[in-house]
Tab-separated table of C-alpha atoms and ligand atoms in Angstrom:
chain	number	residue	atom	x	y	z
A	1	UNK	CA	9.217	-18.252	9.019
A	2	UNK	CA	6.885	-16.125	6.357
A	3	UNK	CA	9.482	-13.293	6.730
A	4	UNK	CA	13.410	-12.794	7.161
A	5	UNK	CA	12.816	-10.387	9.893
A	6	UNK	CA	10.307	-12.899	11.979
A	7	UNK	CA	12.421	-15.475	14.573
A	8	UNK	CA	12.634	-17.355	17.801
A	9	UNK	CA	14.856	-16.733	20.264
A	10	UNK	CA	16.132	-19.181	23.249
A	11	UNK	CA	13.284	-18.148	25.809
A	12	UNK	CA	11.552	-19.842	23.119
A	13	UNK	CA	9.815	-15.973	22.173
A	14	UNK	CA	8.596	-14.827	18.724
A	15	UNK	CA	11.143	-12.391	17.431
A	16	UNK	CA	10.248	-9.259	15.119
A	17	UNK	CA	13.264	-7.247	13.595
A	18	UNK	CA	15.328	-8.724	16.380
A	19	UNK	CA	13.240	-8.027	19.209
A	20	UNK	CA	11.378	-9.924	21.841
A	21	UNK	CA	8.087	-9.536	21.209
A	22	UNK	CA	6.299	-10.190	24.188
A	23	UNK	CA	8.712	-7.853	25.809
A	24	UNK	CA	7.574	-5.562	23.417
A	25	UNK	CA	3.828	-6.051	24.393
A	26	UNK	CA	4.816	-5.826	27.762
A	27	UNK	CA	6.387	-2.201	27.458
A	28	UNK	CA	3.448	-0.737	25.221
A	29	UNK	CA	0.726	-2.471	26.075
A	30	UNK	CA	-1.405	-4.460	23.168
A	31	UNK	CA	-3.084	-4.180	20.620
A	32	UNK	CA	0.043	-3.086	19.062
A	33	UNK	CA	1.171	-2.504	15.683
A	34	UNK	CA	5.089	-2.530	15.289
A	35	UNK	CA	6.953	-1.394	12.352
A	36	UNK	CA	10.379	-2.870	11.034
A	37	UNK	CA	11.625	0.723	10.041
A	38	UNK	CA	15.176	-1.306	8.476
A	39	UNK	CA	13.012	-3.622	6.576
A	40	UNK	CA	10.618	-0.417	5.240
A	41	UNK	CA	14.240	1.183	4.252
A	42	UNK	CA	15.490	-1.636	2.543
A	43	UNK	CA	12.382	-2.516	0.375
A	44	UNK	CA	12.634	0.682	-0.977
A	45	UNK	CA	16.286	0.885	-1.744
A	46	UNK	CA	15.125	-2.811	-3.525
A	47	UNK	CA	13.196	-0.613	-5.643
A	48	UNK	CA	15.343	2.314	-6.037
A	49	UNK	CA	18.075	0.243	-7.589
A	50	UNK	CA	16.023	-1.901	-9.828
A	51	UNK	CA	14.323	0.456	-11.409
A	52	UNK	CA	17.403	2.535	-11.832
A	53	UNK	CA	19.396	-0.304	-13.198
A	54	UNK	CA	16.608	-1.425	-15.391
A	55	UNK	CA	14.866	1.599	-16.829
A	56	UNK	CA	17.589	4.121	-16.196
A	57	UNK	CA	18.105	7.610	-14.535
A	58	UNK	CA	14.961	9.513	-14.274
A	59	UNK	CA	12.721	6.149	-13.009
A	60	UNK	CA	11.847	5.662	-9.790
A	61	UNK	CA	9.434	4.110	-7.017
A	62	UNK	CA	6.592	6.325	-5.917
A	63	UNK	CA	5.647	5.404	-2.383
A	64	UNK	CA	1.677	4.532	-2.177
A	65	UNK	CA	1.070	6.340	0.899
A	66	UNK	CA	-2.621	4.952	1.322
A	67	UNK	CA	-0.698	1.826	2.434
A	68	UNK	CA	0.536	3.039	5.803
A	69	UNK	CA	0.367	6.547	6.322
A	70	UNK	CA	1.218	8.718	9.384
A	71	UNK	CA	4.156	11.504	9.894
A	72	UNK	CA	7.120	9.271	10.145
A	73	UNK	CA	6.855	7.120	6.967
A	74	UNK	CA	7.097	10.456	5.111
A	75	UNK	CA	10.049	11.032	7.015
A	76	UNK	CA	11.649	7.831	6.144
A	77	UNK	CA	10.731	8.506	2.425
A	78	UNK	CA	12.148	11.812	2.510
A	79	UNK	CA	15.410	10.211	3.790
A	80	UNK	CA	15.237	7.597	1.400
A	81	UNK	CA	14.595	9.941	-1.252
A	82	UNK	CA	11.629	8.461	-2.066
A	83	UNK	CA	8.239	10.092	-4.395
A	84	UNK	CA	5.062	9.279	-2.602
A	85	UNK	CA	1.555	8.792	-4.065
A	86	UNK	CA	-1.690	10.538	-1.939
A	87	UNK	CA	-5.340	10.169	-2.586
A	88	UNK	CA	-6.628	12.488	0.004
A	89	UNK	CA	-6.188	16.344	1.421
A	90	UNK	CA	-5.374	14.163	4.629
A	91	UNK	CA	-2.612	12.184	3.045
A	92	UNK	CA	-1.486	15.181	1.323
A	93	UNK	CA	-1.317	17.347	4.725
A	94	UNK	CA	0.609	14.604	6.568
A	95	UNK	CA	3.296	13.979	4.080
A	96	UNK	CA	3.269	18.284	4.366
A	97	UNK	CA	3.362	18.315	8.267
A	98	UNK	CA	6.217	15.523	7.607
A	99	UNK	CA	8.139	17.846	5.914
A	100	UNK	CA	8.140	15.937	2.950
A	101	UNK	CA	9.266	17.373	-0.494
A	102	UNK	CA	6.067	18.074	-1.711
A	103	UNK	CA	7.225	18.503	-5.623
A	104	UNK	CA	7.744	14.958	-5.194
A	105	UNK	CA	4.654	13.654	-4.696
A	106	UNK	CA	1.872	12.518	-6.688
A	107	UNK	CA	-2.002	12.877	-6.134
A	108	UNK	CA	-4.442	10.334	-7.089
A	109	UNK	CA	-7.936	9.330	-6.547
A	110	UNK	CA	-11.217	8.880	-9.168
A	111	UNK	CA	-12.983	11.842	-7.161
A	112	UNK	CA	-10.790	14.930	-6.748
A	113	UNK	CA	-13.053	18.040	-5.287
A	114	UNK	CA	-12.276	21.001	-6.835
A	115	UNK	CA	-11.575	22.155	-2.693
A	116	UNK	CA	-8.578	19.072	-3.110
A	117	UNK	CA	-7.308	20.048	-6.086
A	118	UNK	CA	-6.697	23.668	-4.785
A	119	UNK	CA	-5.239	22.156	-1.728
A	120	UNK	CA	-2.943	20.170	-3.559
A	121	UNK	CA	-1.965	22.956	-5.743
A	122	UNK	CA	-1.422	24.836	-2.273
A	123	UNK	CA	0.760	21.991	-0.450
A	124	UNK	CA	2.752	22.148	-3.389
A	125	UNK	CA	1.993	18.557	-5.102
A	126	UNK	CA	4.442	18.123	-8.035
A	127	UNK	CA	1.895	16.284	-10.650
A	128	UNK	CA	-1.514	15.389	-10.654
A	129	UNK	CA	-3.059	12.471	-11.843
A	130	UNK	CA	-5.775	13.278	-13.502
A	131	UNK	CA	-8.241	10.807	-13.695
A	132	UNK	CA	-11.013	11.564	-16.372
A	133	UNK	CA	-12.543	14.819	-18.469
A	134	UNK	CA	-14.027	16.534	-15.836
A	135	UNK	CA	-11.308	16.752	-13.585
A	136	UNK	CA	-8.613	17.658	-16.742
A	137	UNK	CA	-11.352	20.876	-16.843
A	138	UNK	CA	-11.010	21.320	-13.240
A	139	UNK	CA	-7.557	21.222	-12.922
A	140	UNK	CA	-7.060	23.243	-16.146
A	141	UNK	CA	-9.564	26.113	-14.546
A	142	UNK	CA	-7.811	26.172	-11.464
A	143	UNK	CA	-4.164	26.482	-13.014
A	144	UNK	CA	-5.121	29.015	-15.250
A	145	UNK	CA	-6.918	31.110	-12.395
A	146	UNK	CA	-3.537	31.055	-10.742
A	147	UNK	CA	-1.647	31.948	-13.646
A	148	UNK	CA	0.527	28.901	-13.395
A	149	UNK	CA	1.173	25.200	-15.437
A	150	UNK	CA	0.649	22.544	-13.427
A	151	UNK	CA	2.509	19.060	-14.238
A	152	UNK	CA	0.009	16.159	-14.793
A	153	UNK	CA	-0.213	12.523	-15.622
A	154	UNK	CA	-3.595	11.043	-17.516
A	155	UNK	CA	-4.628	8.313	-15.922
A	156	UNK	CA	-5.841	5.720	-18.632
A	157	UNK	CA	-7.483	2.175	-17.954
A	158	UNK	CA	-5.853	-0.386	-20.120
A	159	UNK	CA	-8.374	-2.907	-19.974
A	160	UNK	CA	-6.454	-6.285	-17.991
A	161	UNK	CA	-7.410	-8.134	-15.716
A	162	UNK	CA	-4.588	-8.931	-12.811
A	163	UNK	CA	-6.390	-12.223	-11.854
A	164	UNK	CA	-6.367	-10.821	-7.819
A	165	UNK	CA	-9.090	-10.159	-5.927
A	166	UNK	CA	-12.463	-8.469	-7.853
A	167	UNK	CA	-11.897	-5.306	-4.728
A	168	UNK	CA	-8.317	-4.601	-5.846
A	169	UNK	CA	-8.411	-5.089	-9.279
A	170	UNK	CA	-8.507	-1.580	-10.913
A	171	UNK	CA	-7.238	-1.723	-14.128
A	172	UNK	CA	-10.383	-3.567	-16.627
A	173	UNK	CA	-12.238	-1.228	-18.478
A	174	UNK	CA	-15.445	-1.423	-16.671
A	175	UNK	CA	-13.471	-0.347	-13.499
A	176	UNK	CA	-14.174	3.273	-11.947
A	177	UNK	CA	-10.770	4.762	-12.523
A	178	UNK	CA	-9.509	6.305	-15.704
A	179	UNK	CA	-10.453	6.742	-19.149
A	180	UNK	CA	-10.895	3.433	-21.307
A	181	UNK	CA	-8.488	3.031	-23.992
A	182	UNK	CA	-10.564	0.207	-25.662
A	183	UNK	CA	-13.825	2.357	-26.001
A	184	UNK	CA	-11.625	4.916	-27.624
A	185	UNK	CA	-12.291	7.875	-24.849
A	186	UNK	CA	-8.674	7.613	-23.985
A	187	UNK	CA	-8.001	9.197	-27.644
A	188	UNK	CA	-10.557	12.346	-27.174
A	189	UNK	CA	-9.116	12.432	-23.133
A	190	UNK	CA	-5.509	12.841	-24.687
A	191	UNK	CA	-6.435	15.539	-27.110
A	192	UNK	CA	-8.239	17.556	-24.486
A	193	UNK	CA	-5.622	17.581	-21.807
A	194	UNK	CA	-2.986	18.472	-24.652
A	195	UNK	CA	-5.082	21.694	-25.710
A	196	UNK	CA	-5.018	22.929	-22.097
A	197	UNK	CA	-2.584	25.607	-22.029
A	198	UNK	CA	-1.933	25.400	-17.736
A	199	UNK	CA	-1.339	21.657	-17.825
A	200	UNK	CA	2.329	20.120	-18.923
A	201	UNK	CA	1.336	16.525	-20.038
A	202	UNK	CA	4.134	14.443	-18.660
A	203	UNK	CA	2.827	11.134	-19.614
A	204	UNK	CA	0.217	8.384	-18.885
A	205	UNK	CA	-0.587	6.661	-15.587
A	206	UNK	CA	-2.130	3.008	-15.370
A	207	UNK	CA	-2.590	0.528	-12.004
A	208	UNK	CA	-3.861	-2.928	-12.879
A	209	UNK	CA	-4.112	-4.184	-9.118
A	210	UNK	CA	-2.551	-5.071	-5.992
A	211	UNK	CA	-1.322	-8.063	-4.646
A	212	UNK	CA	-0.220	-8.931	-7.846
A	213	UNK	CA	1.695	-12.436	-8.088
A	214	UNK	CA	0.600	-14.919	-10.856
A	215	UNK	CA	3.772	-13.906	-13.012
A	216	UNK	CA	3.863	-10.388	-11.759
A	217	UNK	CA	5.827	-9.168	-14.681
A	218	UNK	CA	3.596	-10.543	-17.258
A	219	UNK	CA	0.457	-8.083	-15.884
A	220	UNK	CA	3.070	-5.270	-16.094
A	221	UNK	CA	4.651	-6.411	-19.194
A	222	UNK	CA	0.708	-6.728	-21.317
A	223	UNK	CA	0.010	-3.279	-19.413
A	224	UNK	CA	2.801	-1.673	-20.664
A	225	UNK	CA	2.054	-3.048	-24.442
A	226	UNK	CA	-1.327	-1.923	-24.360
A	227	UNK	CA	0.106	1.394	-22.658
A	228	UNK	CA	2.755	2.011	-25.552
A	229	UNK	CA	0.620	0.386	-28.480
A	230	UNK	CA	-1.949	3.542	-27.284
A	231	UNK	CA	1.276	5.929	-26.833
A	232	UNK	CA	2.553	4.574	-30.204
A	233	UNK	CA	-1.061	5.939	-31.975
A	234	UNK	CA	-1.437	9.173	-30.008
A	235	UNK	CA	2.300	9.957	-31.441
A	236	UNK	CA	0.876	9.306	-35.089
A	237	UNK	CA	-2.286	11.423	-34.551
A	238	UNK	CA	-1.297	14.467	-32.204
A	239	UNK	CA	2.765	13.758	-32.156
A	240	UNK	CA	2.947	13.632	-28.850
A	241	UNK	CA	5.011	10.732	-26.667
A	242	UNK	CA	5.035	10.641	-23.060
A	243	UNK	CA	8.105	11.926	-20.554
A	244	UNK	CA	6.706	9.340	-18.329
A	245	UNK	CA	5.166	6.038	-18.329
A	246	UNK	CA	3.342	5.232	-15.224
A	247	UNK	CA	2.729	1.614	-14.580
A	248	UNK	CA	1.349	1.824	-10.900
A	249	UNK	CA	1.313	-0.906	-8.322
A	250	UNK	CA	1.388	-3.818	-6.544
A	251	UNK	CA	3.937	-6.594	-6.397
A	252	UNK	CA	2.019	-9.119	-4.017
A	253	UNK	CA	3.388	-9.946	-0.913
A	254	UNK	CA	3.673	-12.981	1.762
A	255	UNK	CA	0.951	-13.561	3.786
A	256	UNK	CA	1.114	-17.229	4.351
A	257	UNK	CA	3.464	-20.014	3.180
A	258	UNK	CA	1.771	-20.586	0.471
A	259	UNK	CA	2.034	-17.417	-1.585
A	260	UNK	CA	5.218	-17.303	-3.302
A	261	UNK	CA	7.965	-14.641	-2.816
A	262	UNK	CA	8.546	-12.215	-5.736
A	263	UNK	CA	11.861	-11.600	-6.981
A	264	UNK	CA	11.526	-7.642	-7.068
A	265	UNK	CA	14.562	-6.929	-8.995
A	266	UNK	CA	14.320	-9.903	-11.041
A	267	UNK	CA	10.703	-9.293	-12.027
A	268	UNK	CA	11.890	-5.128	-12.689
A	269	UNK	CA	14.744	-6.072	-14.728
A	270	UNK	CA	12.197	-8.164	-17.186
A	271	UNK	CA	9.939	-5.142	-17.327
A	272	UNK	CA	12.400	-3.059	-18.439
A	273	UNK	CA	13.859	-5.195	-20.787
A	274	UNK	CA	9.958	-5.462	-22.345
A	275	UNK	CA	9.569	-1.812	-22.982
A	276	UNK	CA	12.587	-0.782	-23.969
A	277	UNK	CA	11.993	-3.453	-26.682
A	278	UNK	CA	8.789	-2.328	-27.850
A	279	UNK	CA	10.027	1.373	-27.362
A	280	UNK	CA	12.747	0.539	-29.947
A	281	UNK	CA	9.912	-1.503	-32.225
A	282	UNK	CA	7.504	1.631	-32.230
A	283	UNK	CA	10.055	4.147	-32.346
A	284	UNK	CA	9.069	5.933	-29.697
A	285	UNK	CA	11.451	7.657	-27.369
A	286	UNK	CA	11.973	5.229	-23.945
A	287	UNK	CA	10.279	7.067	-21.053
A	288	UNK	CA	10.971	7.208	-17.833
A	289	UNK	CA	9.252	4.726	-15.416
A	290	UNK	CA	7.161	4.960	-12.462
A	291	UNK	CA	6.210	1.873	-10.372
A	292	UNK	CA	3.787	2.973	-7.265
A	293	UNK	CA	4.416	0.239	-4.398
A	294	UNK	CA	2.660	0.635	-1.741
A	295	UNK	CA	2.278	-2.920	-0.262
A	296	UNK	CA	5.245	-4.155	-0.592
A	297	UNK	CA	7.464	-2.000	0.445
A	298	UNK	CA	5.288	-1.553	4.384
A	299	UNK	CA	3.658	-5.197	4.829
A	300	UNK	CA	6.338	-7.413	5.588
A	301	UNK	CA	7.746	-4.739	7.538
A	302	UNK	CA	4.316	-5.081	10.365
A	303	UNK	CA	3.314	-6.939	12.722
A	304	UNK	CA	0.621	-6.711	15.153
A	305	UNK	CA	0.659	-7.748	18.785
A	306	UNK	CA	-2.772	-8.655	21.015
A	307	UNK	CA	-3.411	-10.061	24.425
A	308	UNK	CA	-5.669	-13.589	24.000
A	309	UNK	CA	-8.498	-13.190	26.126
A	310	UNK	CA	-11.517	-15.671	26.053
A	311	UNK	CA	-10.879	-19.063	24.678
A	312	UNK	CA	-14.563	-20.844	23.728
A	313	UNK	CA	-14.770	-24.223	22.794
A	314	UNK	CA	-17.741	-25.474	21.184
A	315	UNK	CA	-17.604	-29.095	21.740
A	316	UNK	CA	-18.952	-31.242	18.452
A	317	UNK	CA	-18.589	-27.450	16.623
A	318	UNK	CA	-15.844	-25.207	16.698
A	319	UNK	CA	-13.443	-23.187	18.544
A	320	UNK	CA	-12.925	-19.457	19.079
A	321	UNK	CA	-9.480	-17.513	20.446
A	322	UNK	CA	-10.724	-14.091	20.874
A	323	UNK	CA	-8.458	-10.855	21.852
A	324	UNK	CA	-8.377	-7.432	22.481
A	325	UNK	CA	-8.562	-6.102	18.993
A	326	UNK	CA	-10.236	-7.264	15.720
A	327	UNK	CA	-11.726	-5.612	12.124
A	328	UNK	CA	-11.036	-2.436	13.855
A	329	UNK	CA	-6.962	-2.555	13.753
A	330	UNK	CA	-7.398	-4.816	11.017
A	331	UNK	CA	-10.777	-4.843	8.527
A	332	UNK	CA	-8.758	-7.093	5.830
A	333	UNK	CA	-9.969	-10.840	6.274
A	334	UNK	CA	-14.131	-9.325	6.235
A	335	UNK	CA	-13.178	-6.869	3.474
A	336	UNK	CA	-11.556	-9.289	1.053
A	337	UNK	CA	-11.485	-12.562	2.921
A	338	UNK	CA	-7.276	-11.996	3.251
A	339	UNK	CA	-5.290	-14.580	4.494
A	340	UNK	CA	-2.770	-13.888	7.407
A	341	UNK	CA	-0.234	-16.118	9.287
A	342	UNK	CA	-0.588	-16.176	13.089
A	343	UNK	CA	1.639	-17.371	16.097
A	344	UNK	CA	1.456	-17.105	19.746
A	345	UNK	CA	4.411	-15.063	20.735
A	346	UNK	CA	5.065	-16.442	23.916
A	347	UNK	CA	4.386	-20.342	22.941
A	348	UNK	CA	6.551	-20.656	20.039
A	349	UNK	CA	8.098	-23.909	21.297
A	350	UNK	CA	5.129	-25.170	22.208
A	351	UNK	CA	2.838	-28.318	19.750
A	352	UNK	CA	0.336	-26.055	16.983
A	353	UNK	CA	-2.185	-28.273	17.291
A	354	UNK	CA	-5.890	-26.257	18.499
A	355	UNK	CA	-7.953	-25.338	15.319
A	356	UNK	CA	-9.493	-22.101	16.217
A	357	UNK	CA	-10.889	-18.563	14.575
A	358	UNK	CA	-9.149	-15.707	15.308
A	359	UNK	CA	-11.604	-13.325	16.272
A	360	UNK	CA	-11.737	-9.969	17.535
A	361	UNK	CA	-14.007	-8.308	20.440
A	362	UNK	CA	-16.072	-5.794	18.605
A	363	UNK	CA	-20.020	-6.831	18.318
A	364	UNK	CA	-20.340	-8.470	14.980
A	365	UNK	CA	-19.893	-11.998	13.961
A	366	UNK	CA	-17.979	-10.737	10.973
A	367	UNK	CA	-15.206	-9.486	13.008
A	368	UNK	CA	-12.635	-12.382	12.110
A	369	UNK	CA	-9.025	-12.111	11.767
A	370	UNK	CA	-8.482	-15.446	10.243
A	371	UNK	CA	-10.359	-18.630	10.282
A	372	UNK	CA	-9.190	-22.028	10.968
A	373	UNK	CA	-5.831	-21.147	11.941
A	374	UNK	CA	-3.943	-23.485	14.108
A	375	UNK	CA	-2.189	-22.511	17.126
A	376	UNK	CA	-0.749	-23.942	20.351
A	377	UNK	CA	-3.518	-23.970	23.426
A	378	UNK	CA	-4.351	-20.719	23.772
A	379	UNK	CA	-4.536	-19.235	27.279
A	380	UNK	CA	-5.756	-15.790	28.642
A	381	UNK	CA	-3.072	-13.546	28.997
A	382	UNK	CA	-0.850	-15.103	25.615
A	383	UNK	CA	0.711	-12.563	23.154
A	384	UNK	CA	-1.210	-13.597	20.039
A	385	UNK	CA	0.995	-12.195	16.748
A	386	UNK	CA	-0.500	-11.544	13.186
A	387	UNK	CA	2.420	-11.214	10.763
A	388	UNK	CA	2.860	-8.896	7.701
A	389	UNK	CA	0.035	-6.414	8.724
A	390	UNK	CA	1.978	-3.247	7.868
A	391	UNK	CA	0.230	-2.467	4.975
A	392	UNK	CA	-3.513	-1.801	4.884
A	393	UNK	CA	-3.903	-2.329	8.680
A	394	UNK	CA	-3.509	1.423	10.371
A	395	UNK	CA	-4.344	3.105	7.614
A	396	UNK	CA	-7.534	0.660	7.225
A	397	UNK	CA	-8.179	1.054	11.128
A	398	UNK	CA	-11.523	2.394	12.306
A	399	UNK	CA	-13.368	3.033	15.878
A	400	UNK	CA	-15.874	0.858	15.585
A	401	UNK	CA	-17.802	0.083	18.496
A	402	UNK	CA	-15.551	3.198	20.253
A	403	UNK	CA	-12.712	0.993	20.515
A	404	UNK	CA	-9.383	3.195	20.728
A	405	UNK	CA	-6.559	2.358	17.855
A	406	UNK	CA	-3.720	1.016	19.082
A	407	UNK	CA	0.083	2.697	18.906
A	408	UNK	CA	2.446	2.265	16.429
A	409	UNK	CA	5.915	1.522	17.450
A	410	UNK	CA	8.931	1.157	15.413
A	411	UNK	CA	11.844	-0.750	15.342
A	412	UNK	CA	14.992	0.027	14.138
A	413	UNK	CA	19.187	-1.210	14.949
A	414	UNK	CA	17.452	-3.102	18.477
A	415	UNK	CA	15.966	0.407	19.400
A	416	UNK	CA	12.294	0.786	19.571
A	417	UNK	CA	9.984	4.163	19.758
A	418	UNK	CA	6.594	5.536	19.412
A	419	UNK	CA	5.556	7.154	15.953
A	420	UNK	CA	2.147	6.945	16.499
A	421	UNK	CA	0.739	7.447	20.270
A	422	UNK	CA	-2.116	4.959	21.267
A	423	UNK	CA	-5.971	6.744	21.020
A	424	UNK	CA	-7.141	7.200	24.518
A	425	UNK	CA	-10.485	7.361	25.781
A	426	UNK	CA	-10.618	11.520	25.347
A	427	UNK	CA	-9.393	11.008	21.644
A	428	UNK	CA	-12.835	9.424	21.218
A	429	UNK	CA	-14.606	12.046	21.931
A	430	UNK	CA	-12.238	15.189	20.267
A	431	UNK	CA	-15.191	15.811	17.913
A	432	UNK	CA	-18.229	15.095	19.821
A	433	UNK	CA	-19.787	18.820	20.765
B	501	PLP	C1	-3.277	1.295	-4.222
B	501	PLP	C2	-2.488	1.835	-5.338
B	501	PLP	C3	-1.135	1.515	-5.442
B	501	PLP	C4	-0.442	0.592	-4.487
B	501	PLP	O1	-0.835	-0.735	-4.602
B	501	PLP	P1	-0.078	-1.843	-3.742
B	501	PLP	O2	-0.793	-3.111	-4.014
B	501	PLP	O3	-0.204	-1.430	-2.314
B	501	PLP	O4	1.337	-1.859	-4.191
B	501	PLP	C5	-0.424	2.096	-6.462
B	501	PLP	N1	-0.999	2.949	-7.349
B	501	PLP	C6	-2.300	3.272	-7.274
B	501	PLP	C7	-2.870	4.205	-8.266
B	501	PLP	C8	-3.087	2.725	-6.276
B	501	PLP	O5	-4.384	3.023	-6.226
């Protein structure tokens, strides 16, 4: 299996955290999206302990909310003691509602409103990220007005290419977010933010990409050069170092057999080793680190459930399992073209052998869920599972065609419960006047 927390049991059933999962489809209903809340727990205590082992006390995991957000993953962070990452007045007022620690959390995004940045500043958000000159104004204005410093991080774009997808890859210089150290903006960006009298500089921010694999700690090891050679020559002209080193995020995760599994810790403890090396090389004080997962730490920990409905064979052509949800509960494969592992839940004894697309029931020949996947024959009424959809499924989700998103149930110690209620029909219309 893809996943430690994905098994068979004797009835022959697909398994999910323990649990039976077309009993599981049966009590809820499908679509379904479930949510291993253990495995969510322990991928951050993975982090936790890394990155305090490697980089020492004071570095930590920030949570990438955009991943999967909704009230009770800010719980869980809070628990797990956890900073969290938001991009949006929405993310922001959920991890609020949650009851989240709000000097813990982090806002992002290459657009901030001067409306956002006020709300963040009202919410409480610890440090913001800011993301270019306009916004270091903004931010500075809006401190000042209030009489108060606000804590900030400059996001800079080191100029490397991840090698992963063109869509996630943030981090070359021609990308949207941050301020280009190559061009030599980053230098005038750094010198600005340090002459504004409401903003404490606590350090630089970077994010290469997501679902980052090819030797994951060589795209963090060449950021973090470029990140310190630039902190290194800030230090000579304005003597200033950074508190805090940002390296963003985006360890890559399993989809399919064929990606490989990252050694978190392993990978951490090589980073570490890297800049504390080049810290004592440049003599520059060692910061402390920030990593900002987002995917792995909720992916492997979802799975979502569907009822098959129409089978279509094409003969001479191709074939087509269709069911009940599609790019609505999960955009990914026409977004990016992502790859995804998929069983039937109630078949799992049974011979894979019918090539079919997964598809999906909205009104669009784009809505695929995966391609050429191979399954056993499909029936109407089967529990069709796509694994390692708890990042960038829910939060992704839309109503397209006025289909209803489905619930989110988690799972936790053989006990399952709703922390997100199924849309009904009503929902739909909450806006329409
Ligand atoms: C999206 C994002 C992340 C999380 O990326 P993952 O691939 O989900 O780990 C982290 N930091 C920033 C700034 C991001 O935009």
């Amino acid at each position: 299996m893809i996943c430690k927390n994905i098994a068979v049991n004797e009835e022959g059933h697909l398994t999910f955290a323990g649990q039976d999962t077309t009993d599981l489809a049966n009590k809820y209903g499908t679509p379904l999206y479930l949510m291993d809340e253990d495995r969510i727990r322990h991928n951050c205590r993975v982090y936790k302990k890394a990155m305090l082992e490697g980089f020492g006390e004071g570095s930590f995991p920030s949570y990438a909310g955009k991943a999967a957000c909704f009230k009770r993953i800010y719980e869980i962070m809070r628990e797990e003691d956890m900073s969290v990452d938001l991009v949006s007045p929405g993310e922001i007022y959920t991890a609020y509602k949650a009851g989240f620690p709000m000097e813990k959390a982090f806002f992002h995004g290459n657009n901030k409103t001067d409306a956002d940045i006020i709300f963040a500043i009202d919410c409480g958000v610890g440090c913001i990220v800011i993301d270019g000159m306009d916004e270091l104004t903004a931010v500075q204005t809006i401190a000042a007005s209030r009489g108060m410093q606000q804590n900030v991080l400059l996001r800079l774009t080191p100029g490397i290419d991840p090698h992963t997808y063109e869509a996630v890859a943030t981090g070359k210089v021609d990308s949207k977010f941050g301020v280009a150290i190559e061009t030599g903006q980053a230098d005038a960006f750094v010198n600005a933010a340090l002459a504004c009298n409401s903003l404490c500089v606590l350090g630089y921010h970077c994010h290469v990409g997501s679902q980052v694999f090819d030797d994951a700690d060589d795209v963090y090891v060449d950021s973090a050069d470029v990140m310190l050679t630039f902190a290194k020559k800030m230090h000579e002209k304005f003597g200033y170092a950074p508190q805090i080193l940002d390296i963003g995020g985006g360890y890559g995760v399993r989809y399919t057999e064929n990606d490989p599994t990252v050694d978190i810790a392993a990978s951490i403890r090589k980073v570490a080793d890297h800049i504390r090396r080049l810290c004592d090389e440049k003599g520059l004080p060692m910061p402390n680190v920030i990593m900002e997962p987002g995917r792995s730490i909720v992916a492997d920990a979802g799975m979502t459930l569907y009822t098959a409905g129409t089978v279509k064979e094409i003969t001479g052509y191709k074939n087509y399992l269709s069911v009940d949800g599609g790019m609505t509960d999960n955009p990914r494969y026409a977004l990016y073209g992502s790859e995804y592992t998929v069983y039937i839940a109630n078949k799992m004894a049974h011979k894979a052998d019918f090539l079919c697309d997964l598809v999906g029931r909205c009104c669009e020949s784009g809505d695929v869920i995966q391609p050429d996947v191979t399954v056993p024959m499909p029936e109407r009424g089967d529990i069709v599972a796509v694994c390692t959809t708890g990042a960038y499924n829910y939060s992704m989700a839309s109503n397209y065609n006025r289909v209803a998103r489905p619930p989110v149930v988690m799972l936790s110690n053989g006990k399952n419960y709703v922390a997100v209620r199924r849309e009904t029909l009503d929902d739909l219309l909450l806006n329409d006047l």
